[in-house]
XYZ file of C-alpha atoms in Angstrom:
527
model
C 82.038 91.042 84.180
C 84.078 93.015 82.170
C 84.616 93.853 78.497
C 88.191 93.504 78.946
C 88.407 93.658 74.404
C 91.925 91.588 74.495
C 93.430 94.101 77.036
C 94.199 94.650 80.784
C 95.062 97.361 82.787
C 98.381 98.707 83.148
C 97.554 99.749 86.922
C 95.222 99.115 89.751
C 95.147 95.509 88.934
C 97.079 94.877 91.891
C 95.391 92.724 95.761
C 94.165 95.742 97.962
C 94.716 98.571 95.894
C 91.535 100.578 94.105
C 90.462 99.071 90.166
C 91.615 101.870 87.933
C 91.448 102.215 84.115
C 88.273 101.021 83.420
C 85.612 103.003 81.537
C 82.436 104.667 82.726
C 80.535 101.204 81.474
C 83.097 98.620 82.777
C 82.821 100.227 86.302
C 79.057 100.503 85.860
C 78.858 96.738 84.789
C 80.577 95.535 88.186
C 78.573 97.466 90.631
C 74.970 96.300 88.800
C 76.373 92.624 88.695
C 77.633 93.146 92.316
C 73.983 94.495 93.539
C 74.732 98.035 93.315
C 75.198 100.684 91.168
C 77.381 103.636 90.501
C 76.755 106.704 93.119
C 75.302 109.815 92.000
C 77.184 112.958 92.536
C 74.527 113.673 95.508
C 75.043 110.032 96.926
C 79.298 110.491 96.529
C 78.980 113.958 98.004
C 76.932 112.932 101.021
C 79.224 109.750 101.996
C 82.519 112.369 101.723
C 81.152 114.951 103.648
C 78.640 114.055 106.055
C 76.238 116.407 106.776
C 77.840 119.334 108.668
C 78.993 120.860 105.443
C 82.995 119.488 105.601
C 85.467 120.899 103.015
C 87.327 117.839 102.898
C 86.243 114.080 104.137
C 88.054 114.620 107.697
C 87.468 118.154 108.609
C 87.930 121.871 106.962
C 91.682 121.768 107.293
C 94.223 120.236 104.151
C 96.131 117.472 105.304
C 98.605 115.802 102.928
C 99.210 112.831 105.595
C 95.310 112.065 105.088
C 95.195 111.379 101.694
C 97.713 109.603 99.021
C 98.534 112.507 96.722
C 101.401 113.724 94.399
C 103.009 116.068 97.243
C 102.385 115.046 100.218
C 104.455 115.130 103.887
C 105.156 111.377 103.015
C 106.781 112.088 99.260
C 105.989 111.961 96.289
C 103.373 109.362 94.775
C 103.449 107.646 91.205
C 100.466 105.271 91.809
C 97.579 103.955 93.960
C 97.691 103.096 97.513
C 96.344 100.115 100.021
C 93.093 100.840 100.325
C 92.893 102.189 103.795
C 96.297 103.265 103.887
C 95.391 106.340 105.238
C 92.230 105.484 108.415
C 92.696 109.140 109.680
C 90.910 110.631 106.264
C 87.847 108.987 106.913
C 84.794 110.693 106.121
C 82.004 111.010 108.736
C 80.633 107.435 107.580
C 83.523 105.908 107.716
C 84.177 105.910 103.620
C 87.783 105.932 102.938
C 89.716 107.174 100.382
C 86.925 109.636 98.923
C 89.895 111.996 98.241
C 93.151 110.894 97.075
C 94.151 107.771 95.502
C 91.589 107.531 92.374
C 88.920 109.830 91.719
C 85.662 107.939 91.092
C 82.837 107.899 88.582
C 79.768 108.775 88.770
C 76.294 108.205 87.155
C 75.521 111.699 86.106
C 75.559 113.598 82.699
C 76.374 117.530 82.772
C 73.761 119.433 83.176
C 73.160 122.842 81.261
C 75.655 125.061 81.888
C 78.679 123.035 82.728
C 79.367 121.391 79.213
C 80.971 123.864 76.416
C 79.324 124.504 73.387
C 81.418 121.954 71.171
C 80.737 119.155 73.596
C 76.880 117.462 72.956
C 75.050 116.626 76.132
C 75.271 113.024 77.478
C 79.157 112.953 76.069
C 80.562 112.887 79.314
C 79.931 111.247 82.674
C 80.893 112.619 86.088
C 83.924 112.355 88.246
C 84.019 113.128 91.799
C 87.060 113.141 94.150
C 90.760 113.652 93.028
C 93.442 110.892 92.273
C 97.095 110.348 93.133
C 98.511 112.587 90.877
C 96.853 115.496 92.271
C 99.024 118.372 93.371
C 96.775 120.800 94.505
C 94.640 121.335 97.586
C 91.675 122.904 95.886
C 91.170 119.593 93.620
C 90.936 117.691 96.907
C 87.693 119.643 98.555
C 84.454 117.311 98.221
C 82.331 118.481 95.336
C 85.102 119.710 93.288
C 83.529 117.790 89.847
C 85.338 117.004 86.858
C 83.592 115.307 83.380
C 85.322 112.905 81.294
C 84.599 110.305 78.322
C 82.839 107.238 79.585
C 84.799 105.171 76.844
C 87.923 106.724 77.807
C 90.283 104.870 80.979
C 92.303 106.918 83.115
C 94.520 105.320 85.378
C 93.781 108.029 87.806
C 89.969 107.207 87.550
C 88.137 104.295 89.778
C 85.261 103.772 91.084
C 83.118 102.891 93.998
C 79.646 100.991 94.473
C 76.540 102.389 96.209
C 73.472 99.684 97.164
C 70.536 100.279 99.198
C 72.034 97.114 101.879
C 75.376 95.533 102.538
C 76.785 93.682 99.857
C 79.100 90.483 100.208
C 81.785 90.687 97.502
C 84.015 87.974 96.005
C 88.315 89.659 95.721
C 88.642 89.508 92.022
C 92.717 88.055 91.364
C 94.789 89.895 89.159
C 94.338 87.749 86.628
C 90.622 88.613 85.664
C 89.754 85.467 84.415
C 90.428 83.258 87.264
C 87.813 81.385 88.878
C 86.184 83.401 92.250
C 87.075 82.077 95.381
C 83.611 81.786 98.053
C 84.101 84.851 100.426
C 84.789 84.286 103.772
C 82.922 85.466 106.602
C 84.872 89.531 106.455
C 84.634 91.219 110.076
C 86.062 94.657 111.371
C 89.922 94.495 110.453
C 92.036 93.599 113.898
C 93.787 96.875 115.123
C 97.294 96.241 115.367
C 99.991 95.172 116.900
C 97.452 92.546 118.110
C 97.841 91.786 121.710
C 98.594 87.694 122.124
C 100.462 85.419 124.869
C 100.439 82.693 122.168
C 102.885 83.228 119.396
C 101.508 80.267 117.707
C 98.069 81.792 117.782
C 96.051 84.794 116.850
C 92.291 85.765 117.629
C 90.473 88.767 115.913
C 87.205 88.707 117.662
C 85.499 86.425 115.031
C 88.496 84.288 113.896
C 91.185 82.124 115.465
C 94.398 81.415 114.091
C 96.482 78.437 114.946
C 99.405 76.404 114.063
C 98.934 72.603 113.978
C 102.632 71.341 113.316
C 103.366 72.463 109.624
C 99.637 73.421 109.131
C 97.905 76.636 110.135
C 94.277 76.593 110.608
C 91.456 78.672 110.484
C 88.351 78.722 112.696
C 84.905 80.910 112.864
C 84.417 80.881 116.728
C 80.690 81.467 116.317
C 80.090 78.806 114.534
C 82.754 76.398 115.133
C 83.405 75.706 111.668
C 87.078 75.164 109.754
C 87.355 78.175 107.763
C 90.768 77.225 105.512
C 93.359 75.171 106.073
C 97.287 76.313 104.913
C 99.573 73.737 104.165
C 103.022 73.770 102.814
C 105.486 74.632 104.983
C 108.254 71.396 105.630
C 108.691 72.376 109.011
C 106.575 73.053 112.122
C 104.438 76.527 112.445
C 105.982 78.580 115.653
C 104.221 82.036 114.680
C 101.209 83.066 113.089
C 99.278 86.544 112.692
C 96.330 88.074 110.904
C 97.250 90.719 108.313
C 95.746 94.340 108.833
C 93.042 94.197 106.477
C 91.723 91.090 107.651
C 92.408 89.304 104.384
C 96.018 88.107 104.569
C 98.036 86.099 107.289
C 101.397 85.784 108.275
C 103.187 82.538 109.354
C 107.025 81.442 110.654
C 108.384 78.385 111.518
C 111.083 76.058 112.668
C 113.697 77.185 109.793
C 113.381 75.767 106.543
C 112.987 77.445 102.916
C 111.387 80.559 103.575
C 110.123 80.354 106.822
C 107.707 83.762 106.381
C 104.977 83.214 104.233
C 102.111 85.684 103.675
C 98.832 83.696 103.011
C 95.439 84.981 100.977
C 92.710 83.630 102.883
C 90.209 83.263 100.405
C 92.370 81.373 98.568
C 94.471 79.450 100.619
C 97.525 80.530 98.291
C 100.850 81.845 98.978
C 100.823 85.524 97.835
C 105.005 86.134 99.488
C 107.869 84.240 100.736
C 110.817 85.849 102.269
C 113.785 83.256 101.707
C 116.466 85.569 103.439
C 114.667 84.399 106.687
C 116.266 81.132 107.421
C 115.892 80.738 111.182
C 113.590 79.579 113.623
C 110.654 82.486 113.874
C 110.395 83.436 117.241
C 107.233 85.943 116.782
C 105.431 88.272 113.900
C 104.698 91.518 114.190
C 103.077 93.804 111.587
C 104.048 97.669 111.708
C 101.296 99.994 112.905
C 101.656 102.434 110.099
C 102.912 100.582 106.818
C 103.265 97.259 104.681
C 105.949 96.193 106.712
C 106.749 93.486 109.782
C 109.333 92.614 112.541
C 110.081 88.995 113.063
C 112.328 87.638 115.733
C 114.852 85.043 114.225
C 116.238 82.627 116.709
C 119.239 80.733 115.042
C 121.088 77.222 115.055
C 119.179 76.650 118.430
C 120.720 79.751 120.362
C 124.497 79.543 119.331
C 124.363 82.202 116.640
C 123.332 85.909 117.881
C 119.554 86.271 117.844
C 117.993 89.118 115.399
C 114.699 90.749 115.179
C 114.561 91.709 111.319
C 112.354 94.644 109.810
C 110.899 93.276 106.733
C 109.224 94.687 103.437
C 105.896 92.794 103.448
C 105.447 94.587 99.589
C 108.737 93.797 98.524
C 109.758 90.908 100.455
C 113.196 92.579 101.060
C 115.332 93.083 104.503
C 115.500 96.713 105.577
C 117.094 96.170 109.113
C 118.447 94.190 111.591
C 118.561 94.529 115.476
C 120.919 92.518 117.253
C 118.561 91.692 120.275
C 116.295 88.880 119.244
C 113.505 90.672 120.986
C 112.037 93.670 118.621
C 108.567 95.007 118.609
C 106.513 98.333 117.912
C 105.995 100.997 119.409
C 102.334 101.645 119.348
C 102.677 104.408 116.800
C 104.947 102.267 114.417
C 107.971 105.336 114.961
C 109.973 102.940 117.409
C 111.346 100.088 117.237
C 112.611 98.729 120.815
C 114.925 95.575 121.338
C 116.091 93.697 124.362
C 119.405 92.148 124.491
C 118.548 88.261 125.035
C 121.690 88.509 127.422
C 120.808 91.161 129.265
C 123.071 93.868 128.329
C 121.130 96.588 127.083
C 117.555 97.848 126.287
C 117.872 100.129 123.204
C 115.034 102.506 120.610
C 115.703 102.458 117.192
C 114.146 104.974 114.507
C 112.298 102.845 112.161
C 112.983 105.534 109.108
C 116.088 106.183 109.127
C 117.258 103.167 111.151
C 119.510 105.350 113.779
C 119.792 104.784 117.358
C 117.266 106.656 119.503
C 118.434 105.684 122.963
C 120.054 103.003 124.669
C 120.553 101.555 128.634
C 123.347 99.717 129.391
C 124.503 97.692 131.300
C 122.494 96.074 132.999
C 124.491 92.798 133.063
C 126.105 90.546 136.190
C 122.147 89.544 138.252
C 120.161 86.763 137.082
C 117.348 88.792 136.968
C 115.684 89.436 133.371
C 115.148 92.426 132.180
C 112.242 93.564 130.453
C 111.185 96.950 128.616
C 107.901 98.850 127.519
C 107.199 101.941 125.098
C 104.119 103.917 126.230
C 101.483 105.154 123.472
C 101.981 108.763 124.026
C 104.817 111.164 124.966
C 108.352 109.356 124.457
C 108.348 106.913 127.261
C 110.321 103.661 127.828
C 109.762 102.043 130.878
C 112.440 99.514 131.958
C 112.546 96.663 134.093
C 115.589 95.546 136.065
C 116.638 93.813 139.039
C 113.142 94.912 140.902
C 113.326 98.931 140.096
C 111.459 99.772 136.802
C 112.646 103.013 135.515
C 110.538 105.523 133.194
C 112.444 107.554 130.882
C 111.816 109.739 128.408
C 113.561 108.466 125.253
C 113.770 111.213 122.627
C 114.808 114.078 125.514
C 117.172 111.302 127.510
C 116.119 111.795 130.544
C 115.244 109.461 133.746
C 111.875 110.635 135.293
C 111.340 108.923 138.142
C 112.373 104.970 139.389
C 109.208 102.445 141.108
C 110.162 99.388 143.324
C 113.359 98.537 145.035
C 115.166 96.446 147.033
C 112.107 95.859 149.893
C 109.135 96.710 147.006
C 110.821 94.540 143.222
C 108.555 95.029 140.617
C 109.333 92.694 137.523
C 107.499 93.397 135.018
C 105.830 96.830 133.662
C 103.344 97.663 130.647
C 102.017 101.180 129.578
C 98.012 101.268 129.017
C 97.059 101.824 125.320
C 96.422 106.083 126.521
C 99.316 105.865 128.362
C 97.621 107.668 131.768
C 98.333 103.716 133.464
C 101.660 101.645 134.736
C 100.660 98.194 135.658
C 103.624 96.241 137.397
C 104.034 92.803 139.048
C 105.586 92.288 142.496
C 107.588 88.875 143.589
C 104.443 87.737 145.761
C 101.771 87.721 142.812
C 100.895 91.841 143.533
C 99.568 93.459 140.521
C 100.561 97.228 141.013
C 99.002 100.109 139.018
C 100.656 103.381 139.115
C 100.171 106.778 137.600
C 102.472 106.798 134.480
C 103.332 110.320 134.734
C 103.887 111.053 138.246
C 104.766 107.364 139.557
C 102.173 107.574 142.354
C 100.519 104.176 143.516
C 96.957 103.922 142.215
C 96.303 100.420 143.040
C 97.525 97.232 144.763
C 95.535 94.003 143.438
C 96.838 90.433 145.635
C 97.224 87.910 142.732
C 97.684 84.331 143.802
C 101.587 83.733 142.768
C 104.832 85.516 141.225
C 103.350 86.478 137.773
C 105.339 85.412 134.882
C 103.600 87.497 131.549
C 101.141 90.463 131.554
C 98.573 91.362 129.051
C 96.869 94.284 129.166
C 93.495 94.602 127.276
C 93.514 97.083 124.116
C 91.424 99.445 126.066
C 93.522 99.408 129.145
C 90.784 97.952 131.495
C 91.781 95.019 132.281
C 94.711 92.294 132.421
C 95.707 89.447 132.172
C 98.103 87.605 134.445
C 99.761 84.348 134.067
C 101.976 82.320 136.438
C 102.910 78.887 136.264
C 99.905 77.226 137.367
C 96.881 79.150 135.455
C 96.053 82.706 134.447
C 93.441 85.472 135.499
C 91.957 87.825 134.145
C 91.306 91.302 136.378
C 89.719 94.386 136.431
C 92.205 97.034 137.074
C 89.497 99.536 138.029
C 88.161 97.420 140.929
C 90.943 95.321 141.184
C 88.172 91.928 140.892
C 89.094 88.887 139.690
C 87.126 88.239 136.464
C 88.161 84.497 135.398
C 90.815 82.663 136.244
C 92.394 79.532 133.648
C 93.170 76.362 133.907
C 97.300 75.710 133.243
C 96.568 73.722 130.350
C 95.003 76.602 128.661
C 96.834 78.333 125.971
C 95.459 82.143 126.046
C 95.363 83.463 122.601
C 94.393 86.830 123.930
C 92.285 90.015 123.707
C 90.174 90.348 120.738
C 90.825 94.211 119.073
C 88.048 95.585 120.666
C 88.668 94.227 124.126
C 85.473 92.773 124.340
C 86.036 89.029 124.031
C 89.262 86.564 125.591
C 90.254 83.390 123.597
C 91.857 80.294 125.194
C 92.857 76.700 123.350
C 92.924 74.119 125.934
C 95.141 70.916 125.111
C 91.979 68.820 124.346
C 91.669 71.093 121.248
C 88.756 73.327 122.565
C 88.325 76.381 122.423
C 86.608 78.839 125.175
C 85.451 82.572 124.021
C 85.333 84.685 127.440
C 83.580 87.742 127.565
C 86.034 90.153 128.595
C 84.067 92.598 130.567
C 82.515 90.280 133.041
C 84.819 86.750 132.940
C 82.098 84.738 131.823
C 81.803 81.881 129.350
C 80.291 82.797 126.145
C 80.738 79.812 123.668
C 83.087 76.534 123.470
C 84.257 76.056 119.936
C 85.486 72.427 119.258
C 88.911 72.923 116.830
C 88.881 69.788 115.334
């Protein structure tokens, strides 16, 4: 596709990250063999600022978090980013990265007027948007046009494809001439942390993830059909995930060499391994904000202390431990919250500079377990604890009010994903939904038996309960019972957009639920 001349570019050749120093007719060459073509400055302008006139792709105000620029709130920058590293700079169609990053070609010439006299017309070619090295707020405001060489590479210059209908494009490796891989079927990008009961599977709303022993497997649910197949690790899969972009998994097993591997699904191939992880993988869990991942290390079969490590997913390095064995996110990525597996303590740590937030202890000498939750907005933690639950408000340490008791135990608690909802489980099956910021009883749904795990639904709408015997699925707005599971169904869980349920039954189908009204929409045989 290219006219690569016996060279190849010092930067941009890297898996997710814009092409950059190619020339006007390199650039050009791609989009017309794609289906497309380069934009024109009217086409680029149009996608970056919609058609209420925007200064900038998101809105009229500078923002350095929106963008990946040379001083920005975040640091310095001395390359590209992801692409999509920064969703909140979205234009009004959705187009990322029109500012920031690389700064794109175009198809058009100068016109009269904006070429000086020593420079013939037709010398130059366009170039709209700014790249990462750009310092300066006025370079980032759509329309802001610069002209440059067409035989000339920048590595601040990229480009971006228009076409008159969607195009289905092959990833091009970093090694340009490598064979293409057949695309796979590419739908909306899961919204993470993905919500699952299943830490040996993962659903995205098209796609299923699941471990077979030491394989992990890959199914379209509309169609039924095996997708890829990932083999290679010498012990069996306990945790799998999709990556953010939709491109890349993650997988953990049963110890081993390097028991984290991230996977290109297109591919099939192994694109990390993180050897430093040598224990059984308990659960994966990408960060919400940046190319990094928790996973829970359970060690020489629960004689060592348990850990819940922050890995590098770029670098494949260790950036922090917590001694719990039970880490997650908090829904904006700022948290991290562990739960001693003894029982000791619930405790918040800051996830940039590693530091203790807040802690509860002790909460030793009961056999009850003790379970915690971080809400999506404000600071709160709610914990869990011989039947009280107690909200707090982390960053200000401060107890706001306590739910259940010694004639009303509540066991667990989860936040909705605004944060306005509480929903709790009683010793008799109750589901209880409370108002999260006064503690005032909203709701009292009669479940069937002592609930063991809660899901809630992305959305908030609805949950899922599951006891020994089965799960259902309610609504937490009319308190109806939606669908209820058999107990040898394995519930994947929610689909990102909360629209769809998956569940594996031990025969090896598997059942997509619609989640808004409990019904059966397809069985996919996972062969």
């Amino acid at each position: 596709v290219f006219d690569w001349s016996g060279r190849r570019p010092t930067l941009g050749w890297q898996d997710d990250h814009p092409m950059a120093n190619v020339t006007w007719d390199e650039a050009r060459s791609y989009c017309r063999w794609a289906g497309g073509d380069l934009p024109s400055m009217a086409q680029w302008e149009k996608a970056g600022r919609g058609t209420d006139g925007r200064t900038f792709p998101w809105g009229n105000k500078f923002d350095t978090s929106k963008m990946q620029m040379w001083q920005s709130s975040f640091g310095g920058y001395h390359e590209t980013a992801r692409v999509g590293a920064f969703p909140s700079g979205a234009s009004p169609y959705g187009c990322l990265d029109m500012e920031g990053n690389v700064a794109q070609w175009c198809l058009d010439l100068p016109v009269a007027g904006e070429t000086p006299p020593n420079f013939p017309p037709g010398v130059r070619r366009a170039i709209e948007g700014c790249g990462y090295d750009t310092s300066d707020s006025a370079e980032a405001r759509i329309g802001t046009i610069a002209f440059w060489w067409p035989d000339s590479p920048m590595e601040t210059y990229g480009f971006r494809i228009a076409a008159s209908h969607r195009l289905t494009l092959p990833m091009l490796r970093r090694d340009p001439d490598a064979a293409i891989s057949e695309p796979l079927p590419d739908p909306t990008p899961p919204a993470w942390p993905s919500a699952r009961l299943s830490p040996d599977a993962d659903y995205d709303g098209r796609r299923v993830l699941a471990a077979r022993g030491k394989d992990v497997l890959l199914w379209d649910t509309e169609t039924g059909k095996l997708l890829r197949r990932f083999t290679g690790h010498t012990t069996a899969v306990t945790a799998v995930a999709f990556e953010r972009d939709g491109r890349h998994i993650l997988t953990g097993s049963d110890g081993g060499t390097a028991p984290v591997r991230v996977w290109e699904i297109a591919t099939g191939h192994v694109t990390m391994r993180f050897p430093s992880l040598d224990g059984t993988i308990r659960s994966l869990e990408l960060s919400p904000k940046a190319d990094e991942f928790l996973a829970n290390e359970f060690k020489d079969g629960g004689r060592s202390p348990d850990h819940g490590r922050l890995m590098d997913a770029t670098f494949g390095n260790e950036m922090f431990a917590t001694p719990g064995g039970q880490a997650r996110y908090s829904p904006d990525g700022t948290a991290i919250l562990d739960v001693d597996r003894e029982g000791f303590w619930v405790a918040l740590w800051d996830v940039e500079t590693f530091k203790e937030i807040f802690r509860v202890e002790p909460l030793a000498n009961v056999y009850d377990a003790v379970t915690a939750d971080v809400a999506s907005w404000g600071d709160r933690l709610a914990v869990s604890f011989q039947g009280t639950v107690t909200i707090w408000d982390f960053r200000d340490h401060k107890k706001l009010f306590e739910i259940g008791g010694p004639q009303d135990r509540l066991y667990l608690a989860r936040f909705t994903s605004n944060g306005d909802r509480l929903v709790a489980t009683g010793r008799r099956g109750e589901i209880r939904v409370y108002d999260a910021e006064s503690g005032k009883a909203v709701r009292l749904i009669k479940g069937p038996e002592r609930v063991d795990d809660l899901l809630l639904s992305p959305d908030g709408a609805r949950c899922l309960a599951k006891w020994e015997a089965g799960a259902s699925l309610w609504d937490l707005e009319s308190g109806k019972e939606l669908a209820r599971f058999a107990r040898s169904d394995s519930i994947v869980g929610f689909a990102p957009d909360s629209k769809t349920l998956f569940a594996v039954s031990k025969d090896g189908r598997g059942v997509v639920v619609d989640a808004t009204t409990g019904k059966r929409i397809r069985t996919v045989m996972l062969r």
